[in-house]
PDB file of C-alpha atoms in Angstrom:
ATOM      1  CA  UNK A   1     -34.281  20.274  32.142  1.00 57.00           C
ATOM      2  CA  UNK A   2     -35.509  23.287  30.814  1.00 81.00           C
ATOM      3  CA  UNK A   3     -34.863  24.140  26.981  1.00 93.00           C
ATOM      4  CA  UNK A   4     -34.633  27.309  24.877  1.00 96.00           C
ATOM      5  CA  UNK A   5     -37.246  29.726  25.526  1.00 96.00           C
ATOM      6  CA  UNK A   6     -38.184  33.148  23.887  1.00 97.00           C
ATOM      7  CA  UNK A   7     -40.437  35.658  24.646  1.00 97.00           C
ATOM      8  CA  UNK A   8     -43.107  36.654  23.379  1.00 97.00           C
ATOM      9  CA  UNK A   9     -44.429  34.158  21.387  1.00 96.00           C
ATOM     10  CA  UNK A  10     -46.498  36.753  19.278  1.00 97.00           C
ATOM     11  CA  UNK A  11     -46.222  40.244  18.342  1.00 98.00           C
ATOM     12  CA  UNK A  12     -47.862  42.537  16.395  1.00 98.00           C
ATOM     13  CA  UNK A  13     -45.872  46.111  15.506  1.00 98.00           C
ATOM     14  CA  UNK A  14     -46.907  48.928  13.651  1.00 97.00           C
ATOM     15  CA  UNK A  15     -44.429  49.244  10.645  1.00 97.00           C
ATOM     16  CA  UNK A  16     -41.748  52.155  11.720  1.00 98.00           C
ATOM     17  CA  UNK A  17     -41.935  50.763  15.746  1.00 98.00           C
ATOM     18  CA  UNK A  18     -38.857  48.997  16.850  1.00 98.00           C
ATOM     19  CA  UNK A  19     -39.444  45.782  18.656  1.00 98.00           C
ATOM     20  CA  UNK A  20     -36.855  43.435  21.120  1.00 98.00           C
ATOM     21  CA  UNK A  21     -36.939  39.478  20.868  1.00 98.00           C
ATOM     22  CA  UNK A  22     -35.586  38.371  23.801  1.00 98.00           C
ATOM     23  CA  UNK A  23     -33.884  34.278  23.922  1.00 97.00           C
ATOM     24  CA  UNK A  24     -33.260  32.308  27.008  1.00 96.00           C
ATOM     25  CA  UNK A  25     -30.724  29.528  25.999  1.00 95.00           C
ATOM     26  CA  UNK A  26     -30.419  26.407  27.765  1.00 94.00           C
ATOM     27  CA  UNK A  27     -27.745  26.791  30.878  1.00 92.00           C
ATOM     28  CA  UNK A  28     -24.222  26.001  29.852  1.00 89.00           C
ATOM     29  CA  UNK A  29     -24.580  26.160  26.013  1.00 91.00           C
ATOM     30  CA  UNK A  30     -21.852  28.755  25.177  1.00 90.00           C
ATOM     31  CA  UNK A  31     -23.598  29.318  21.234  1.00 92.00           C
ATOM     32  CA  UNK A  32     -26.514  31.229  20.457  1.00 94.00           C
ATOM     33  CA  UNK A  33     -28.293  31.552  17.125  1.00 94.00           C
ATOM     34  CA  UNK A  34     -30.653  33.622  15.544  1.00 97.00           C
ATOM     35  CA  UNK A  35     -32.884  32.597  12.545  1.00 96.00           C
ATOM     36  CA  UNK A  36     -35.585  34.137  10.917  1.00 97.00           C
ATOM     37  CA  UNK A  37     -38.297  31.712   9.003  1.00 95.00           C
ATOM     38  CA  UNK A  38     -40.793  33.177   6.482  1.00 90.00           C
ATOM     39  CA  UNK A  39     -43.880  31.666   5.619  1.00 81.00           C
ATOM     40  CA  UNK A  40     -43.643  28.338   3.759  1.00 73.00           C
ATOM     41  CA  UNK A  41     -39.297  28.870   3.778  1.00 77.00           C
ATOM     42  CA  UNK A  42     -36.366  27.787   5.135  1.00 84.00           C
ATOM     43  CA  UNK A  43     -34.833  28.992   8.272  1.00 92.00           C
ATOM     44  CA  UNK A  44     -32.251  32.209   7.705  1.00 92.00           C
ATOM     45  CA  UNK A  45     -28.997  32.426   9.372  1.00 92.00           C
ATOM     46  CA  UNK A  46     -28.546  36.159  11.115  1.00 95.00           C
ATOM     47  CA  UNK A  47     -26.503  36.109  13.907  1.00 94.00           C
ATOM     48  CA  UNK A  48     -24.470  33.834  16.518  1.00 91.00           C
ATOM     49  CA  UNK A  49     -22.746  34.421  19.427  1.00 92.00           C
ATOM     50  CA  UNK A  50     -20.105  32.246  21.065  1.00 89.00           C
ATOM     51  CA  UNK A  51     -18.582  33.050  24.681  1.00 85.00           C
ATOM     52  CA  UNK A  52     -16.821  36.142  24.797  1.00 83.00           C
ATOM     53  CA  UNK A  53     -15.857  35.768  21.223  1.00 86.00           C
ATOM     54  CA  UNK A  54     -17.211  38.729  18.681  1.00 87.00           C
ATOM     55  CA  UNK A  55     -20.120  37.341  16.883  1.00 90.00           C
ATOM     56  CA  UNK A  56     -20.688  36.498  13.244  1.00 90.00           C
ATOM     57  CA  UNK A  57     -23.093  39.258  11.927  1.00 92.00           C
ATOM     58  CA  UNK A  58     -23.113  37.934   8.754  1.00 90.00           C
ATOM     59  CA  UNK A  59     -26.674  37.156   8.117  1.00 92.00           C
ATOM     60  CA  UNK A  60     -27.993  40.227   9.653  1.00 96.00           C
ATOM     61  CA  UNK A  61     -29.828  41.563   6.730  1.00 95.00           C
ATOM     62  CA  UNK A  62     -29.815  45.443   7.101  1.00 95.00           C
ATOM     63  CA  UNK A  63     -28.635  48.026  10.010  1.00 96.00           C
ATOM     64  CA  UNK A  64     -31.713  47.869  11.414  1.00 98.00           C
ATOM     65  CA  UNK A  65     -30.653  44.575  13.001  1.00 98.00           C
ATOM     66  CA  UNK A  66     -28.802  44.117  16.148  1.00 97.00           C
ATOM     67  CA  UNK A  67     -28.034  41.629  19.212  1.00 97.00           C
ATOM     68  CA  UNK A  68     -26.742  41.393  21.865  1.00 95.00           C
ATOM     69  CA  UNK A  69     -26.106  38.391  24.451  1.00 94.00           C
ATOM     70  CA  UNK A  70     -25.531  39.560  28.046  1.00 85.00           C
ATOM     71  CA  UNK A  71     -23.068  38.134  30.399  1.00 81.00           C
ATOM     72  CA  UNK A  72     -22.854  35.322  28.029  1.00 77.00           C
ATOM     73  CA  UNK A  73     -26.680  33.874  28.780  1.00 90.00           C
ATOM     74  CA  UNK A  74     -29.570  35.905  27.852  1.00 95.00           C
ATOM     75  CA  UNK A  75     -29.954  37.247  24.217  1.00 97.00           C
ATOM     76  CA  UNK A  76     -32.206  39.616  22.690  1.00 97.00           C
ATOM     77  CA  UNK A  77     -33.036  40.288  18.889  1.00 98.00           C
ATOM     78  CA  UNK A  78     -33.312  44.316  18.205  1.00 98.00           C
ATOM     79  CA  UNK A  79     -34.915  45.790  15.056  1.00 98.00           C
ATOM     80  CA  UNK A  80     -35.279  49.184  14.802  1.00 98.00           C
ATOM     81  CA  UNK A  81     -38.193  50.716  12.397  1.00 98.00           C
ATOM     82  CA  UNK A  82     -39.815  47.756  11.149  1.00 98.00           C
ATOM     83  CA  UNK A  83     -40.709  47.396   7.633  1.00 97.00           C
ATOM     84  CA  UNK A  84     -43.676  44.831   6.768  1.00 96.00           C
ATOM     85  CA  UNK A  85     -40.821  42.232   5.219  1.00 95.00           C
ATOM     86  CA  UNK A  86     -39.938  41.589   8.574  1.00 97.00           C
ATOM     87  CA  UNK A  87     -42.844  39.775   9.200  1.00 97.00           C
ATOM     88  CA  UNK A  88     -41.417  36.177   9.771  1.00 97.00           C
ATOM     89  CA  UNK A  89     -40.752  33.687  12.829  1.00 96.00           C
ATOM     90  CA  UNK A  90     -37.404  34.870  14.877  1.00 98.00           C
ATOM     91  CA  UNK A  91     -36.005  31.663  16.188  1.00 97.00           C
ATOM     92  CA  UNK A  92     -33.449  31.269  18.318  1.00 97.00           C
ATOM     93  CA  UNK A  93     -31.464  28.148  19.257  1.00 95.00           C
ATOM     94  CA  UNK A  94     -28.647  27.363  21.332  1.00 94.00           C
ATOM     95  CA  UNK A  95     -25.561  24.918  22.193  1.00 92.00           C
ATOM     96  CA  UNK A  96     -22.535  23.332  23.351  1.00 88.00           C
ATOM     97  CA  UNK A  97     -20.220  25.115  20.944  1.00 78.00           C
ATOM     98  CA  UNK A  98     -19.975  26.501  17.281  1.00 70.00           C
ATOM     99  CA  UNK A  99     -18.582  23.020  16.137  1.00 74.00           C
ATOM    100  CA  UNK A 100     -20.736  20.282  14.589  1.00 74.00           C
ATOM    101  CA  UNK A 101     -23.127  19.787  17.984  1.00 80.00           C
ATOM    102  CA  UNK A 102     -27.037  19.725  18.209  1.00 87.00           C
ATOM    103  CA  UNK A 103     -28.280  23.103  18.050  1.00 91.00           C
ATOM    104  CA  UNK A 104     -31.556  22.906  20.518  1.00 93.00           C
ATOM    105  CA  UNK A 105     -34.453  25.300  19.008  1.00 95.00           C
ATOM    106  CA  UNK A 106     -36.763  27.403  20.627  1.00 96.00           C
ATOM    107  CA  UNK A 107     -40.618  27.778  19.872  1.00 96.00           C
ATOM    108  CA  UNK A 108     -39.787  31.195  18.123  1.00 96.00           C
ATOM    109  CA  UNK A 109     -41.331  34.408  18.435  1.00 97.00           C
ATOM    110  CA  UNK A 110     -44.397  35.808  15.401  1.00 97.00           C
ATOM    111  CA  UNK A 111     -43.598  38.842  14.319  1.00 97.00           C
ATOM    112  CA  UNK A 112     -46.149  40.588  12.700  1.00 97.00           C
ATOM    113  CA  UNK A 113     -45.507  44.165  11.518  1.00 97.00           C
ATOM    114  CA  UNK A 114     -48.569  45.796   9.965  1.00 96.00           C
TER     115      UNK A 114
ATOM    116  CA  UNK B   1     -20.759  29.403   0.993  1.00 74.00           C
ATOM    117  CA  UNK B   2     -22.861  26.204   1.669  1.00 83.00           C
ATOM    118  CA  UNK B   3     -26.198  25.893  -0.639  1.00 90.00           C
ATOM    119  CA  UNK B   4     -28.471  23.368   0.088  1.00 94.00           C
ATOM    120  CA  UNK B   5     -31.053  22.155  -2.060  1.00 96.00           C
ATOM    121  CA  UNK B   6     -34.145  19.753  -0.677  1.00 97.00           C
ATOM    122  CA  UNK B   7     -36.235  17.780  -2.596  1.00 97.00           C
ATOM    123  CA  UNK B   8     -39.773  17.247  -2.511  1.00 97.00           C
ATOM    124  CA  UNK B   9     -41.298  20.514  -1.242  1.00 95.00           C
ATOM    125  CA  UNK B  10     -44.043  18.290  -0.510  1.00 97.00           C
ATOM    126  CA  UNK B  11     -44.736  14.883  -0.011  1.00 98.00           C
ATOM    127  CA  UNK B  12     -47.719  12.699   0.536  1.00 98.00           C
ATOM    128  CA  UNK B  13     -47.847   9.270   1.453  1.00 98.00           C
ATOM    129  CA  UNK B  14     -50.632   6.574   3.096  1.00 97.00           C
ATOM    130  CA  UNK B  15     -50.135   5.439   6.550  1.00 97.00           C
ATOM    131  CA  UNK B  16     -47.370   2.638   6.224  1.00 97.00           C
ATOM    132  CA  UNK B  17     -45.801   3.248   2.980  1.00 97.00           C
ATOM    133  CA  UNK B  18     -41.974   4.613   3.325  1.00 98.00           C
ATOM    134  CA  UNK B  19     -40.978   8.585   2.665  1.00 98.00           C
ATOM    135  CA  UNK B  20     -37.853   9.666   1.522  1.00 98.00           C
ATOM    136  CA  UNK B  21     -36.155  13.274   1.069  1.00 98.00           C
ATOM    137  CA  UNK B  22     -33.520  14.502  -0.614  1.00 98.00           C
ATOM    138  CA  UNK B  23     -30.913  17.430  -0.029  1.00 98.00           C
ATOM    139  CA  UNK B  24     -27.707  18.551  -2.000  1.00 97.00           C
ATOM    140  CA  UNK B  25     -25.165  20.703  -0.615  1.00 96.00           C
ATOM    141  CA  UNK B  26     -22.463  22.076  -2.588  1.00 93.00           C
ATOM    142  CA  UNK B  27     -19.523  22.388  -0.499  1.00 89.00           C
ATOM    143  CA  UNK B  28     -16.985  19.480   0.164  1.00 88.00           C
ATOM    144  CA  UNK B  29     -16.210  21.305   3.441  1.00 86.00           C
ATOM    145  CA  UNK B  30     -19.402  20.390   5.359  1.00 90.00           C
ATOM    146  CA  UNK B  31     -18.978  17.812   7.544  1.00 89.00           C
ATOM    147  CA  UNK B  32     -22.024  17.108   9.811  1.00 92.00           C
ATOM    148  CA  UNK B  33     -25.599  17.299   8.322  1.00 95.00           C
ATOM    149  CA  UNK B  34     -28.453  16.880  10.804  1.00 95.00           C
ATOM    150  CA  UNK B  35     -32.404  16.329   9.582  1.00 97.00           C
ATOM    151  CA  UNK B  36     -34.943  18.504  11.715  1.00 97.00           C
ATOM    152  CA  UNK B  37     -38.832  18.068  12.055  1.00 97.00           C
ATOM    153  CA  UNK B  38     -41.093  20.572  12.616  1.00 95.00           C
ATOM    154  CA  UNK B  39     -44.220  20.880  14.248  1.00 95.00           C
ATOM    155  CA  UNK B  40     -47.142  23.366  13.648  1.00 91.00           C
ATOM    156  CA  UNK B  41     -46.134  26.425  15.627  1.00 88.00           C
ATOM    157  CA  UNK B  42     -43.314  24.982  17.158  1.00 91.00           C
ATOM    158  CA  UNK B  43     -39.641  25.261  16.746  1.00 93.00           C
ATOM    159  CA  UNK B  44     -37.491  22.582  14.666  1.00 95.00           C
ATOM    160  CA  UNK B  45     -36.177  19.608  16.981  1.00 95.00           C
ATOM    161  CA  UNK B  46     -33.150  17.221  15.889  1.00 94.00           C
ATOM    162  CA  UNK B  47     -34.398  13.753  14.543  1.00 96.00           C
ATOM    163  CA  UNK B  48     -31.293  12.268  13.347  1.00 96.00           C
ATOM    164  CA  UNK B  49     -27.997  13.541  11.981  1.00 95.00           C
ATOM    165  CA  UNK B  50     -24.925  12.472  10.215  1.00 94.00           C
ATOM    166  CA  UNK B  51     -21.082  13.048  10.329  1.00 90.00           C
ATOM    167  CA  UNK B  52     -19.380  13.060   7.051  1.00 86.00           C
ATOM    168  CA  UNK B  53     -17.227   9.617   7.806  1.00 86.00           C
ATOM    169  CA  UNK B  54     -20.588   7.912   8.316  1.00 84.00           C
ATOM    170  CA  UNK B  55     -22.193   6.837   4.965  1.00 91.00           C
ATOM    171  CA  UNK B  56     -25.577   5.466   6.736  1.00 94.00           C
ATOM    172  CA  UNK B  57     -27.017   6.123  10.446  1.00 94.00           C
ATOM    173  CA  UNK B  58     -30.366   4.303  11.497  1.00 96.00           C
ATOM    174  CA  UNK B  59     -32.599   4.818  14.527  1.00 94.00           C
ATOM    175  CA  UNK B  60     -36.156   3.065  14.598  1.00 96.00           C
ATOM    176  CA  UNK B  61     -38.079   4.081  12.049  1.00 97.00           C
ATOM    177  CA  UNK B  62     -35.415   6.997  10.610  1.00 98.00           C
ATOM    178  CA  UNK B  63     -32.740   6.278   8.817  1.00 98.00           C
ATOM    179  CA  UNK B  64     -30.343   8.679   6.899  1.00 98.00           C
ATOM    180  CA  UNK B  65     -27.740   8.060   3.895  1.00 97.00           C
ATOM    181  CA  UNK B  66     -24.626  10.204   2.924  1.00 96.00           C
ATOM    182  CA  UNK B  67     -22.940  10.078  -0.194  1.00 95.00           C
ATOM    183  CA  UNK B  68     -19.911  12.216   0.024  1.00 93.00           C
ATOM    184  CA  UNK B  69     -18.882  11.710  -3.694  1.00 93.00           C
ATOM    185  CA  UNK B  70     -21.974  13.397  -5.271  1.00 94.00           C
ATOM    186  CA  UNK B  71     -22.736  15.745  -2.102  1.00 95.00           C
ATOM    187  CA  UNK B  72     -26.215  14.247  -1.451  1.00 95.00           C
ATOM    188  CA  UNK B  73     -27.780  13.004   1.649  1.00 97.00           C
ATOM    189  CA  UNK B  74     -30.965  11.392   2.290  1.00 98.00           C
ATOM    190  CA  UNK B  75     -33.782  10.638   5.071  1.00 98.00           C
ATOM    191  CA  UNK B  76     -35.757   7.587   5.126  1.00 98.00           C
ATOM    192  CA  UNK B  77     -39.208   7.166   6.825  1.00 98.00           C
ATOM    193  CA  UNK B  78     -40.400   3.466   7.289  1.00 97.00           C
ATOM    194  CA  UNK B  79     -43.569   2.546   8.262  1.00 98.00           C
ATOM    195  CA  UNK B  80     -45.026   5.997   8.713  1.00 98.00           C
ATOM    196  CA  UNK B  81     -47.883   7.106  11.096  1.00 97.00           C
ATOM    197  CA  UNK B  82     -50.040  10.216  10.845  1.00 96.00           C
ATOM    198  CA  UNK B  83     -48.031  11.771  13.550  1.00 96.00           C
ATOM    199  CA  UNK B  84     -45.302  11.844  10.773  1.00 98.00           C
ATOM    200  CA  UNK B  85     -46.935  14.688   9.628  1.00 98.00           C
ATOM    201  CA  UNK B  86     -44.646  17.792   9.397  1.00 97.00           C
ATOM    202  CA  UNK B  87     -42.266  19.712   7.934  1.00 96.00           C
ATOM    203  CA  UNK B  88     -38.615  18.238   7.487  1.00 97.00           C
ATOM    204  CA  UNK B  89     -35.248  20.607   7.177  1.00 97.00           C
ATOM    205  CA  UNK B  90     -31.891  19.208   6.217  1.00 97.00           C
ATOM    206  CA  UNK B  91     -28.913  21.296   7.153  1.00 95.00           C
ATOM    207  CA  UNK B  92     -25.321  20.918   6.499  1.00 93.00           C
ATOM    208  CA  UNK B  93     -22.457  22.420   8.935  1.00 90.00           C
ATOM    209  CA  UNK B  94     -19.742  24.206   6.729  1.00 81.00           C
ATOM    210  CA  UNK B  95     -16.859  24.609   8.397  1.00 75.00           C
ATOM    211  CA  UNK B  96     -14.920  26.646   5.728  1.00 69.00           C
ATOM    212  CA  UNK B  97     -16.628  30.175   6.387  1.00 63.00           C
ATOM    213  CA  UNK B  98     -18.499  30.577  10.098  1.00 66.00           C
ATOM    214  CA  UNK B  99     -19.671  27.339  11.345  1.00 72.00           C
ATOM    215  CA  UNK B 100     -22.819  27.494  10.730  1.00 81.00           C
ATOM    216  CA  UNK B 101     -25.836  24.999   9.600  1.00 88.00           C
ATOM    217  CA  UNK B 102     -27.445  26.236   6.235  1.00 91.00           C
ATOM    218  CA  UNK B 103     -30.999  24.615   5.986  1.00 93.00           C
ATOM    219  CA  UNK B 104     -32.873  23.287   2.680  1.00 94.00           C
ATOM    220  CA  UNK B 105     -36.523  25.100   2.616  1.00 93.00           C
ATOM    221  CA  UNK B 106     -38.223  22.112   4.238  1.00 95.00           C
ATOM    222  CA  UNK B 107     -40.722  19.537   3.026  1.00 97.00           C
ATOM    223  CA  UNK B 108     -43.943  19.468   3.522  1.00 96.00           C
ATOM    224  CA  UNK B 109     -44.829  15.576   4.539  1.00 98.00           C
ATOM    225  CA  UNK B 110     -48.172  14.434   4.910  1.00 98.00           C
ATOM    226  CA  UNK B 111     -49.173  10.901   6.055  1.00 97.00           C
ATOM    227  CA  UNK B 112     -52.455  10.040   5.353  1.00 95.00           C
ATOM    228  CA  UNK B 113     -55.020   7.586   6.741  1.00 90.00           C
TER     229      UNK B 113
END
């Protein structure tokens, strides 16, 4: 079947622009994740969403962060006047629940904010 | 919260020799610890994973070890091929504050001819 997808897969901003990821999980995975990879590092927990529940923020690193999931599917990844430090790879990965399952990754999204 | 360290950043081995990796994590209340390989330009798939009442899970070529006791896990490459080449996360789940996977920063592994 089909997996995660995001869109796009590139995207170049000019720093102060704001700029929406958007995630397609896999059908009937109730968690969603958002990471954020910078070059050569690990991946960076920001945000998950699960059902209907309110969703850990935690990792979002500023205010100029948000997400939202819609009707418990489709997600997108908001950030509002990009600074060049948000250059990175936005990944986002779904599945069956917040416990210990598989999370199933996307091919991420380059954001490049000049 | 979880921290989780990963040892080599890079590693570089000949075509058939064994790789291993190494990843600490400090909290006693992660319990599931999956291993992740990434492709150039693609996203990080699942490889092989662990639960904490499992000390040692083995598929094919991929094998991973979990010692509880000093909060270290390992992953184990036999035999490897060129298209070994990537970049390896460990993660552990932490159930005490979110449920969420915490990732080492990767290794660099390079198999060569």
């Amino acid at each position: 079947g089909a997996g995660v997808s995001q869109s796009p897969s590139n995207k170049v901003t000019e720093k102060g622009k704001d700029v929406e990821l958007r995630c397609d999980p896999i059908s009937g995975h109730t968690a969603l994740y958002w990471y954020r990879q910078s070059l050569g590092q690990g991946l960076e927990f920001l945000i998950y969403f699960q059902g209907n529940s309110a969703p850990d923020k935690s990792g979002l690193p500023s205010d100029r962060f948000s997400a939202e999931r819609t009707g418990g599917s489709v997600s997108t990844l908001t950030i509002q006047r990009t600074q060049q430090e948000d250059s990175a790879v936005y990944l986002c990965a779904s599945s069956l629940g917040t416990g210990a399952y598989e999370q199933y990754f996307g091919p991420g999204t380059r954001l490049t904010v000049t | 919260g979880e921290n989780v360290e990963q040892h080599p950043s890079t590693l570089s081995v000949q075509e058939g020799d064994s790789a291993v990796i190494k990843c600490t994590y400090s909290d006693s209340a992660s319990n599931y610890f999956p291993w992740y390989k990434q492709e150039l330009g693609k996203g990080p798939q699942l490889i092989i994973d662990i639960r904490s009442n499992v000390g040692e899970k083995k598929d094919q070529r991929i094998a991973v070890t979990l010692n509880k006791t000093a909060k270290h896990f390992s992953l184990h490459i036999t035999e490897t091929q060129p298209e070994d080449s990537a970049v390896y996360f460990c993660a552990a789940f932490y159930t005490g504050g979110g449920n969420k996977l915490t990732f080492g920063t990767g290794t660099q592994l390079k198999v060569e001819l």
